[in-house]
XYZ file of C-alpha atoms in Angstrom:
564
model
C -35.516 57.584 41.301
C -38.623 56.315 43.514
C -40.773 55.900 40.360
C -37.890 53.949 38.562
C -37.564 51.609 41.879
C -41.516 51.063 41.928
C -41.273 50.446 38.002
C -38.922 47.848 38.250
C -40.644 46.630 40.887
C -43.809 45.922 39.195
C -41.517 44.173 35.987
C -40.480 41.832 39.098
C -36.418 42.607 38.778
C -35.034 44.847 41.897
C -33.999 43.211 44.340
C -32.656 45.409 47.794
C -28.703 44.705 48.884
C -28.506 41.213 50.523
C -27.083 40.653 54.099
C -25.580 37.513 53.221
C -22.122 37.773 52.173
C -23.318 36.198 48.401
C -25.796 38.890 46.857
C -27.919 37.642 44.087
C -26.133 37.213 40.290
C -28.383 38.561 38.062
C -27.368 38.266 34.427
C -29.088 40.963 31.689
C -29.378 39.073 27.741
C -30.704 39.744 24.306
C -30.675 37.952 21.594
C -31.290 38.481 17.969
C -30.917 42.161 17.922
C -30.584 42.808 14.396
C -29.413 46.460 14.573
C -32.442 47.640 17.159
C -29.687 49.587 18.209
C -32.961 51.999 20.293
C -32.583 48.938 22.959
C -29.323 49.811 24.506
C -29.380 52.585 26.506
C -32.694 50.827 27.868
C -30.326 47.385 28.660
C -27.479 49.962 30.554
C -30.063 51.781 32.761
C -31.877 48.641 33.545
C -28.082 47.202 34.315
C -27.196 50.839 36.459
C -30.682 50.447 38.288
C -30.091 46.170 39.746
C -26.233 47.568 40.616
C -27.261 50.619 42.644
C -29.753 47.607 44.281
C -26.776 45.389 45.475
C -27.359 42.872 42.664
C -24.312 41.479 41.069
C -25.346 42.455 37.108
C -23.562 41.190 34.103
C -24.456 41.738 30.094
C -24.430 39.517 27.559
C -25.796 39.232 23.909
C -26.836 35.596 22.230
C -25.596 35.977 18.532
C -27.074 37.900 15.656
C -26.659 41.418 16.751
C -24.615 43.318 14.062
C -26.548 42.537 10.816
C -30.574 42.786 9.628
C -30.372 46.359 9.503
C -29.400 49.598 7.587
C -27.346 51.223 10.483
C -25.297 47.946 10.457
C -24.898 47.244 6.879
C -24.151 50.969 6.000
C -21.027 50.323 8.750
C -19.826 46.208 8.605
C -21.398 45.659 11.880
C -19.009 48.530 13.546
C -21.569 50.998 14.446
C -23.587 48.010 16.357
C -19.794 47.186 18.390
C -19.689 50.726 18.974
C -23.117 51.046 21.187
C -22.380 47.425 22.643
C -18.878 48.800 23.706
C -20.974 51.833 25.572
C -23.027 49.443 27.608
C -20.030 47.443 28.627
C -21.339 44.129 27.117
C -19.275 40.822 29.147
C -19.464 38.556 27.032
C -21.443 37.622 23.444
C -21.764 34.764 21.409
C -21.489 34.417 17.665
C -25.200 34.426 15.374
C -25.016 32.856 11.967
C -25.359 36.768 10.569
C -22.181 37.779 12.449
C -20.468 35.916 9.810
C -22.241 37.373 6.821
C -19.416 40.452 6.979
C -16.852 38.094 5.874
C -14.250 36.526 7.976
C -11.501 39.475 8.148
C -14.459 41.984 8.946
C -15.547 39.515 11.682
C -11.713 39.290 13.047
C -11.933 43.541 12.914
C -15.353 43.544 14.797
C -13.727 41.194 17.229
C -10.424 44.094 17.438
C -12.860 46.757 18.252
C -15.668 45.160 20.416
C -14.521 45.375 24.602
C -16.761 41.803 25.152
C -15.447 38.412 24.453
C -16.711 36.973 21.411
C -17.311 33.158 21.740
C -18.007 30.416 19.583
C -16.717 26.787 20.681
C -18.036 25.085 17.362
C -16.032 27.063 14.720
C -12.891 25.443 13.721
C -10.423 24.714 10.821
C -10.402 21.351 9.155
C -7.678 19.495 7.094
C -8.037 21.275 4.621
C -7.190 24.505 5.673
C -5.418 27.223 3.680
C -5.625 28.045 0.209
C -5.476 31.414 -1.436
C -8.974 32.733 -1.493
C -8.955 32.268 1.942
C -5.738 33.669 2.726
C -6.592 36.743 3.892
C -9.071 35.395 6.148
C -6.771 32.708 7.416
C -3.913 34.798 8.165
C -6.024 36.365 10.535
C -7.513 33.238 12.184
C -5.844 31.096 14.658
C -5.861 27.512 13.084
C -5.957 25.393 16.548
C -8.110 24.943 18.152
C -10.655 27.162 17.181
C -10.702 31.004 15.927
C -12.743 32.522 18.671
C -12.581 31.828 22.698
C -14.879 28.772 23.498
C -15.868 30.197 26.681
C -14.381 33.086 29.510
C -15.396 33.128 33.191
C -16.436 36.228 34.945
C -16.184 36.581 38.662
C -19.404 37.727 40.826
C -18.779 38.444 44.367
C -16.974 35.534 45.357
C -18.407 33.282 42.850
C -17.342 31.814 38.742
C -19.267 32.181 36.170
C -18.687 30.268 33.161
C -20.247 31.584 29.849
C -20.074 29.350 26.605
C -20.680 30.245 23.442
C -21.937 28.052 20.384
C -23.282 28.972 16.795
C -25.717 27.020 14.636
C -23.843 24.730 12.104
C -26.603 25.755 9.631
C -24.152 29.169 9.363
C -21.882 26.815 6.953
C -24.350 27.266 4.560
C -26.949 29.721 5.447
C -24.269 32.362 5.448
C -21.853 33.174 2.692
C -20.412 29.327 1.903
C -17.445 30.602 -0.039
C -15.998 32.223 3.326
C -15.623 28.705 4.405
C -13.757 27.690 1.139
C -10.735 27.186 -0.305
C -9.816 27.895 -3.816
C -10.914 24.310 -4.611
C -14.411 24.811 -3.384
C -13.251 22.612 -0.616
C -14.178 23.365 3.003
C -11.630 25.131 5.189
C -14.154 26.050 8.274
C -17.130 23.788 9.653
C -19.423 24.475 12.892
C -18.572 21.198 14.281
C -22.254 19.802 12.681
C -21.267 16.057 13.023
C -20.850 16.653 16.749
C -21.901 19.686 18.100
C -22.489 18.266 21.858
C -19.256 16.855 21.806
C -17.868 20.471 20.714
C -20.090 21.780 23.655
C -19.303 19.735 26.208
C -15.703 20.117 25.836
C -15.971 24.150 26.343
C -17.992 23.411 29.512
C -15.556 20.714 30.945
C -12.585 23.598 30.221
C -14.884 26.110 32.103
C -15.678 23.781 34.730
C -11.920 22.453 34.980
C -11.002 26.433 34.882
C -13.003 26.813 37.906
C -16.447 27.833 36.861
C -19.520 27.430 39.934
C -22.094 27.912 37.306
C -22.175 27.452 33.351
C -24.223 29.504 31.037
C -24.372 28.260 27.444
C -24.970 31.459 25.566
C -26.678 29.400 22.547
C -27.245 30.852 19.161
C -28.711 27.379 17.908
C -32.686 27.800 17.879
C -35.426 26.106 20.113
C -38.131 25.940 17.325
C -36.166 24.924 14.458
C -32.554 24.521 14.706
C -31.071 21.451 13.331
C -30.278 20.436 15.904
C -32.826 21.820 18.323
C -31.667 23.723 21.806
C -33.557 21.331 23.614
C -31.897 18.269 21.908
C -28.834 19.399 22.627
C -29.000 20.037 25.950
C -30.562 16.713 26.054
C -26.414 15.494 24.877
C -24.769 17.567 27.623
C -23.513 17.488 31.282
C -22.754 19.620 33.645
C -24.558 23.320 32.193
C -27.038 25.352 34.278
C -28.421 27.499 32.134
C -29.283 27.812 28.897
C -29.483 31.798 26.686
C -30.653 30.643 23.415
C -31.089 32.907 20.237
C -31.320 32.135 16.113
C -34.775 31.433 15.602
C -36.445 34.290 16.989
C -38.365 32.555 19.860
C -40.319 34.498 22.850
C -39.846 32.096 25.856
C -39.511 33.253 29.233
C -38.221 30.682 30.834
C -38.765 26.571 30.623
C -36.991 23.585 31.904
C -34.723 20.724 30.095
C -33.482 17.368 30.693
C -29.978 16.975 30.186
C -28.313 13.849 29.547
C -28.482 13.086 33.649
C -31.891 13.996 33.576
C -31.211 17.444 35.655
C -32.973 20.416 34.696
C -31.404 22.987 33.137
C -33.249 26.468 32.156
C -34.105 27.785 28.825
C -34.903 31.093 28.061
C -35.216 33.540 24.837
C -36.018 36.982 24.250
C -37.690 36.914 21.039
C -36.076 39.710 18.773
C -35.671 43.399 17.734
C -34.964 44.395 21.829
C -38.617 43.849 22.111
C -37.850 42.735 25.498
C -34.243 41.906 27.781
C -34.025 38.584 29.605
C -33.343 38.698 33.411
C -31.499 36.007 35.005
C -31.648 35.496 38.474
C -29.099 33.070 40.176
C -29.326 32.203 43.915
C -25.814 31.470 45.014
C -27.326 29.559 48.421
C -28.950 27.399 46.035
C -25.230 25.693 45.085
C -23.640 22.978 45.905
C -23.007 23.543 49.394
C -18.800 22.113 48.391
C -19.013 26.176 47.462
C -16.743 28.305 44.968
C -14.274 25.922 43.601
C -15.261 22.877 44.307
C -18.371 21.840 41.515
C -17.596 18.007 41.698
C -16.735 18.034 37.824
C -14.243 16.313 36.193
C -11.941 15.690 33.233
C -13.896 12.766 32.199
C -17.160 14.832 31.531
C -18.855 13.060 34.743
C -20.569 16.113 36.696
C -20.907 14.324 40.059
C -21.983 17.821 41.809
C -25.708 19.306 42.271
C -27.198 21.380 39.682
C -28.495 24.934 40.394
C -31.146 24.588 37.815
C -34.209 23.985 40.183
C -37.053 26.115 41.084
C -35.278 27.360 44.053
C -31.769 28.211 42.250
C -32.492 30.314 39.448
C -35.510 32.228 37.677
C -35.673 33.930 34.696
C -38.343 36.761 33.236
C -38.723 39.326 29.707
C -38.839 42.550 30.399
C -40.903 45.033 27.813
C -38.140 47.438 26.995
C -40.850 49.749 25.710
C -42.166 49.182 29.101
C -39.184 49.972 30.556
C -38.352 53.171 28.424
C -42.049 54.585 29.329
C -41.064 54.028 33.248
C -37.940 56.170 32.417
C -34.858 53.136 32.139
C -31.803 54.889 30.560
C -28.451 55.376 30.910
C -28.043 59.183 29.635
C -23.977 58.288 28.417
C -25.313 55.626 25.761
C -27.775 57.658 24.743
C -25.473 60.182 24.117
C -23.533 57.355 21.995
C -26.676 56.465 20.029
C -27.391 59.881 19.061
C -24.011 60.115 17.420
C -24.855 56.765 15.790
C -27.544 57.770 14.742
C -25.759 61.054 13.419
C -23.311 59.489 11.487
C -25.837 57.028 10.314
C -28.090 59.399 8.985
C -25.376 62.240 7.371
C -24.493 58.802 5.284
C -28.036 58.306 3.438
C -30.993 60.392 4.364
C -31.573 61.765 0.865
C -34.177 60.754 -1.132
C -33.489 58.641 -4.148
C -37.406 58.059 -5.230
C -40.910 57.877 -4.643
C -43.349 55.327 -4.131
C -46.862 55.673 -4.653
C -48.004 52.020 -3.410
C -47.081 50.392 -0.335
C -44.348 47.837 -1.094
C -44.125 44.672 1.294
C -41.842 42.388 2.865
C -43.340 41.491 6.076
C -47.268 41.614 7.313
C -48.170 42.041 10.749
C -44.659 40.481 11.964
C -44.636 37.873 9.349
C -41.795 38.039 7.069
C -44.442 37.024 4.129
C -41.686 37.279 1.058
C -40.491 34.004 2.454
C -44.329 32.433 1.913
C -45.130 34.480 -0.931
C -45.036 36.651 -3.618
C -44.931 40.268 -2.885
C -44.469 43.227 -4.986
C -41.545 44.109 -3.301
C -40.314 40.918 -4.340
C -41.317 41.688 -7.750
C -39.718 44.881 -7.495
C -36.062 43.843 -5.935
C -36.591 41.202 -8.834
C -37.177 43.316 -11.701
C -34.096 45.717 -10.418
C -31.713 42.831 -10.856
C -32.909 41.646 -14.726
C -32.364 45.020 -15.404
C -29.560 45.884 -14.175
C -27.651 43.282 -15.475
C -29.811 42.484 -18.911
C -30.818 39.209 -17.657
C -33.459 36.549 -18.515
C -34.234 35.936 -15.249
C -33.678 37.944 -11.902
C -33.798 36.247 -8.713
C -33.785 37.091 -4.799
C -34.262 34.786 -1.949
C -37.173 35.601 0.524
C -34.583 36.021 3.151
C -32.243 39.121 1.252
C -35.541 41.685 1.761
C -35.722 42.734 5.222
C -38.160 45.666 5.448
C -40.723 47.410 3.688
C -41.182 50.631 1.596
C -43.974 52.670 2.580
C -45.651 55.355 0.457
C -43.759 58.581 0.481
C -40.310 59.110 0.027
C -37.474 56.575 -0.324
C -34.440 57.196 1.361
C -30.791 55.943 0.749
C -30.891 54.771 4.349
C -34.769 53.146 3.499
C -33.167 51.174 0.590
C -30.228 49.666 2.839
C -33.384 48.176 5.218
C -34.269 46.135 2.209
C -30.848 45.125 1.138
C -28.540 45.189 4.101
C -26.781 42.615 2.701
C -24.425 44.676 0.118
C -24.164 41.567 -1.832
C -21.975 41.267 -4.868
C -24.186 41.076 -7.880
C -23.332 38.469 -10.773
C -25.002 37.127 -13.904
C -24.444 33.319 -14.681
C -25.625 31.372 -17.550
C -27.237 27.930 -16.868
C -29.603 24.886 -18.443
C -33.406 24.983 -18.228
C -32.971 21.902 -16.018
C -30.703 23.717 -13.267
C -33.344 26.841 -12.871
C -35.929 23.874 -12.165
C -34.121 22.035 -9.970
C -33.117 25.413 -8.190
C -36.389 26.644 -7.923
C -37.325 23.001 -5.933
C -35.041 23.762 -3.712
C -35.700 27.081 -3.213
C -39.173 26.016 -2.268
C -38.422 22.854 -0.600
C -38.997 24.578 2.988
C -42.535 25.390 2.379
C -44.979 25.870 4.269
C -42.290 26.868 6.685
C -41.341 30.560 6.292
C -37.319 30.289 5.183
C -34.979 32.960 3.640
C -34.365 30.620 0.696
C -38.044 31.003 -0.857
C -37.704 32.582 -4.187
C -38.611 36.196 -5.227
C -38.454 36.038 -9.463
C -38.311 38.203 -12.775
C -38.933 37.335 -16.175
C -40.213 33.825 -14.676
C -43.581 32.053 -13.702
C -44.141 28.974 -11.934
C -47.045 27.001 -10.076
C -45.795 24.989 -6.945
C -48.230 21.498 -5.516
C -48.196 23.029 -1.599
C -49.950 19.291 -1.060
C -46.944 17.294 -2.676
C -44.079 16.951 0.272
C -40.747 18.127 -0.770
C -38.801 15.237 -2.340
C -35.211 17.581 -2.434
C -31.762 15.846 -1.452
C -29.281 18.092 0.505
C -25.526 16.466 0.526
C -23.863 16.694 4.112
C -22.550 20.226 3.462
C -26.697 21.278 2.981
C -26.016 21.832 -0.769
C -28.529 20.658 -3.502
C -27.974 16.738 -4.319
C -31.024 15.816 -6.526
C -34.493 15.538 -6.137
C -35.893 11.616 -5.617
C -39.649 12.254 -6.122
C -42.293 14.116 -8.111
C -41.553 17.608 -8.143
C -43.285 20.356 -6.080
C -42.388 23.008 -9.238
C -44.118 22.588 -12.668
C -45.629 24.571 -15.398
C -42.222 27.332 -15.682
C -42.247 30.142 -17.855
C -39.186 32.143 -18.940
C -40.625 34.950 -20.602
C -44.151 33.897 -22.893
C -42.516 30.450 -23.435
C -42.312 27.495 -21.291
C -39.120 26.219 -20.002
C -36.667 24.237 -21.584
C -34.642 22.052 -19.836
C -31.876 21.591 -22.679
C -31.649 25.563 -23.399
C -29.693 27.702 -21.621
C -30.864 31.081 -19.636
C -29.284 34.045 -17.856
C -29.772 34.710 -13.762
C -28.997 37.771 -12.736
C -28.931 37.760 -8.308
C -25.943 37.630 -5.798
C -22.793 35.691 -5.842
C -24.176 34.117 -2.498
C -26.815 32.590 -4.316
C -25.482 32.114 -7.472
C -21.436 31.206 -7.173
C -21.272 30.814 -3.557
C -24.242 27.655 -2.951
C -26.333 30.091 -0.564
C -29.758 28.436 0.451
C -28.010 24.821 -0.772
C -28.496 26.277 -4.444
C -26.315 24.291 -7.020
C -25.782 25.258 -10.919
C -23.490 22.378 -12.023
C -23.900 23.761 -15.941
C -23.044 27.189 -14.691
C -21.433 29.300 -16.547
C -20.004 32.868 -14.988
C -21.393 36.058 -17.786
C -20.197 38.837 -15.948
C -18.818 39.930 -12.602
C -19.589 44.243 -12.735
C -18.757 44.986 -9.290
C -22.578 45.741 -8.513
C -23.950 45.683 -5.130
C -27.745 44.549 -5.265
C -28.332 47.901 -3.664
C -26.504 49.695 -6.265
C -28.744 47.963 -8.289
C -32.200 48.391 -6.911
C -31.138 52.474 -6.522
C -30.398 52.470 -10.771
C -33.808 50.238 -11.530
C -35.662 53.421 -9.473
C -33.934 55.944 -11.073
C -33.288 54.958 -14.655
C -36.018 52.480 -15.489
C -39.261 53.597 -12.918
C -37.589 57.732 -13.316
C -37.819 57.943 -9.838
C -41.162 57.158 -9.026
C -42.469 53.303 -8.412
C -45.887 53.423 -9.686
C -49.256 51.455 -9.885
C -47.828 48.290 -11.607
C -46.173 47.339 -8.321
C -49.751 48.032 -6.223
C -49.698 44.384 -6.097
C -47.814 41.274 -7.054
C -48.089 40.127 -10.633
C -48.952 36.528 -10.298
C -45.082 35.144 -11.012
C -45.947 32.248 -8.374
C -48.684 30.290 -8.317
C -49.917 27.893 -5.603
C -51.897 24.839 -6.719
């Protein structure tokens, strides 16, 4: 116990039992967990340890942490709810990937999970209902919004207000068809064309509901969310703090304008649990009106002081391999991750192949199969032209998550490249529509998106130097493309392209029914609907085609994209 106090001492986090009758709030997040389901016993012990110091501790996660890996695809999300449940999570807030289950698997997660799961900016429009939605909808409250907007938790004799909001990039970035009607028409939005107006009406209801202090839980991005953490907190009133997750950014803690010009604090933990956040609220530093009495207002005019100053609040990351070396644990959700893991592994550790190259998604933390060709890529590729007896195959960037050493591959290994489960399809469409889908596919570049392609039975060269001239319509689908094109010299086979003949894609309905990564195919033409899962897929291409054993040709890629 004395070498867990002096380890925690040296991250900077205990704190002894305050005299004053307000102890210290000090409020535990992660964001962007993507199935690092290792981290939670780490989060409960570090929780157990700031309790048993006098500190008044509270979870919460920041969006994104039931999808991006194989122990969460191989269960809907329900093994990840499972280990949050065992840490005693207070509240979370809705990723973008959350939604990738589908809509009635999302309401289930919501059944099962013991936290709160918030999300202010997701609500029906006028043009709700329809039958492919209906089993979503009948599960969905229609006003105002499916999920809570915010909940409050009480610390000591202090409110706490926590907030939730989701990047309205989700409409699109997830599975669009979830959104949809049977007319194509949206049923769903994320509140895009006024997302701090969204906001700030969750924090005047927390405020109104008696909150002391508001914490946006914010899965939006700092780096590159459209908009931008920082510009909205720039459009709001009346929050403290600011949790952000989405876009995978390591800051410990920075300060923001909001529209008054007070500061309000910005943090993010990076990803993967490779470190917790640590919150530290000063109660003395409130408004000294006290519990109750903020100063705020219907009318969105927060006439009361801030605690975002120096003096108010802090936050710090915390290594939580760091951490786990210094002995931070709680043994009960340990015991709940071993079972995971149990039941995880009894569902695919045998060995459907062997590789005799390494096979690459990601270098060194990149995720370089959205930059690049990889053999992977190639690989994933060639699995769907076979599979469904295509001209082309095609996989975005973002649909490979992990790597394939050399050595065995496990069932368990091939859900870490496809967690998705996506339906497979096979459409036929004009020469023009792969070109104009292949712009957009690399319209992002040199920025490292999900939606760069990965191809079979295709070649292209891309100008990196020409900017990208692509059109997106308001829902971020593909409108046309105003300039010169990025894309040129495309081969289908040994023959160039033909923009008046017609081809056949074989990838997911997300990319190719459902307008995934803004794609559009307005000649498109549905061949087949099997019932394959890509990972069904990939599993048959190493079995049947490769006879269990992926070989030299895939040592490296095979020169399918070429930069000029």
């Amino acid at each position: 116990m004395r070498c867990l106090f002096f380890a925690l001492l040296l991250c900077g986090v205990a704190c002894t039992a305050m005299a004053q009758e307000r102890g210290d709030i000090v409020i535990l997040y992660d964001n962007d967990v993507h199935c690092a389901i290792d981290g939670y016993p780490v989060m409960a012990g570090l929780r157990d340890s700031l309790l048993r110091e006098g500190c008044h501790t509270m979870v919460v996660s920041c969006g994104d942490f039931s999808f991006g890996g194989p122990v969460g695809a191989a269960s809907k999300g329900e093994f990840i709810v499972r280990m949050m449940n065992a840490v005693g999570y207070d509240a979370a807030c809705l990723g973008n990937h959350e939604f990738d289950y589908g809509l009635p698997q999302l309401r289930r997660m919501e059944s099962l999970i013991t936290a709160p799961l918030l999300c202010c900016n997701f609500k029906g429009t006028e043009n709700y209902g329809g039958s492919r939605c209906a089993a979503a909808n009948s599960q969905f409250s229609q006003l105002p919004t499916p999920f809570l907007p915010f909940v409050l938790r009480s610390v000591g004799d202090m409110v706490v207000g926590f907030v939730g909001v989701t990047t309205p990039t989700t409409l699109y970035t997830s599975t669009p068809v979830n959104f949809q009607n049977e007319e194509g028409e949206y049923v769903y939005n994320f509140s895009a064309s006024n997302l701090a107006g969204a906001v700030q009406r969750a924090v005047d209801g927390a405020r109104i509901a008696g909150a002391d202090i508001v914490v946006l839980l914010s899965h939006t991005g700092d780096v590159d969310g459209i908009p931008t953490t920082r510009e909205l907190i720039g459009g709001l009133r009346g929050v403290d703090v600011v949790l952000d997750g989405h876009d995978h950014h390591l800051l410990p803690s920075d300060w923001v304008a909001d529209m008054d010009d007070k500061p309000v604090l910005l943090s993010s933990t990076g990803a993967h649990f490779q470190n917790i956040g640590v919150l530290v609220i000063h109660p003395a530093a409130l408004d000294s009106a006290g519990a109750g009495d903020s100063g705020y207002s219907s009318d969105s005019r927060y006439s009361g002081d801030s605690i975002s100053s120096m003096d108010g609040c802090y936050s710090r990351l915390l290594s939580v391999d760091s951490l786990r070396k210094a002995g931070v644990s709680n043994a009960a959700v340990g015991d709940t991750l071993a079972e995971v893991k149990r039941l995880f592994d009894a569902m695919g550790s045998n060995v459907v192949a062997q590789s005799e190259v390494s096979l690459i998604a990601e270098e060194d933390g990149m995720r370089v199969c959205r930059l690049r060709e990889t053999n992977l890529g190639d690989l994933v590729a060639d699995a769907y032209r076979y599979g469904m007896n295509a001209d082309i195959g095609w996989v975005n960037g973002g649909g490979i998550r992990a790597n394939l050493p050399i050595g065995p591959i496990t069932q368990n290994q091939l859900f870490a490249v496809n967690p998705y489960s996506n339906a497979m399809c096979l459409i036929r469409v004009t020469g023009r529509d792969v070109l104009n889908a292949l712009e957009t596919a690399v319209r992002e570049y040199p920025r490292a998106e999900g939606c760069f392609p990965q191809v079979s039975g295709l070649t292209f060269s891309f100008d990196t130097a020409l900017p990208s001239s692509v059109v997106l319509d308001s829902n971020g689908t593909f409108l046309r493309v105003e300039g010169a094109y990025r894309v040129s010299r495309v081969m289908v086979g040994d023959k160039p392209l033909s923009l008046d003949e017609t081809y056949t894609i074989a990838g997911s309905e997300y990319l190719m029914l459902n307008g995934g990564d803004a794609l559009s195919f307005p000649s498109r033409q549905l061949v087949s609907k099997e019932g394959y899962t890509d990972l069904y897929l990939l599993q048959r291409y190493l079995e049947e085609r490769l006879h269990g054993v992926v070989g030299g040709e895939y040592a490296v890629p095979q020169g399918r994209i070429a930069f000029n």
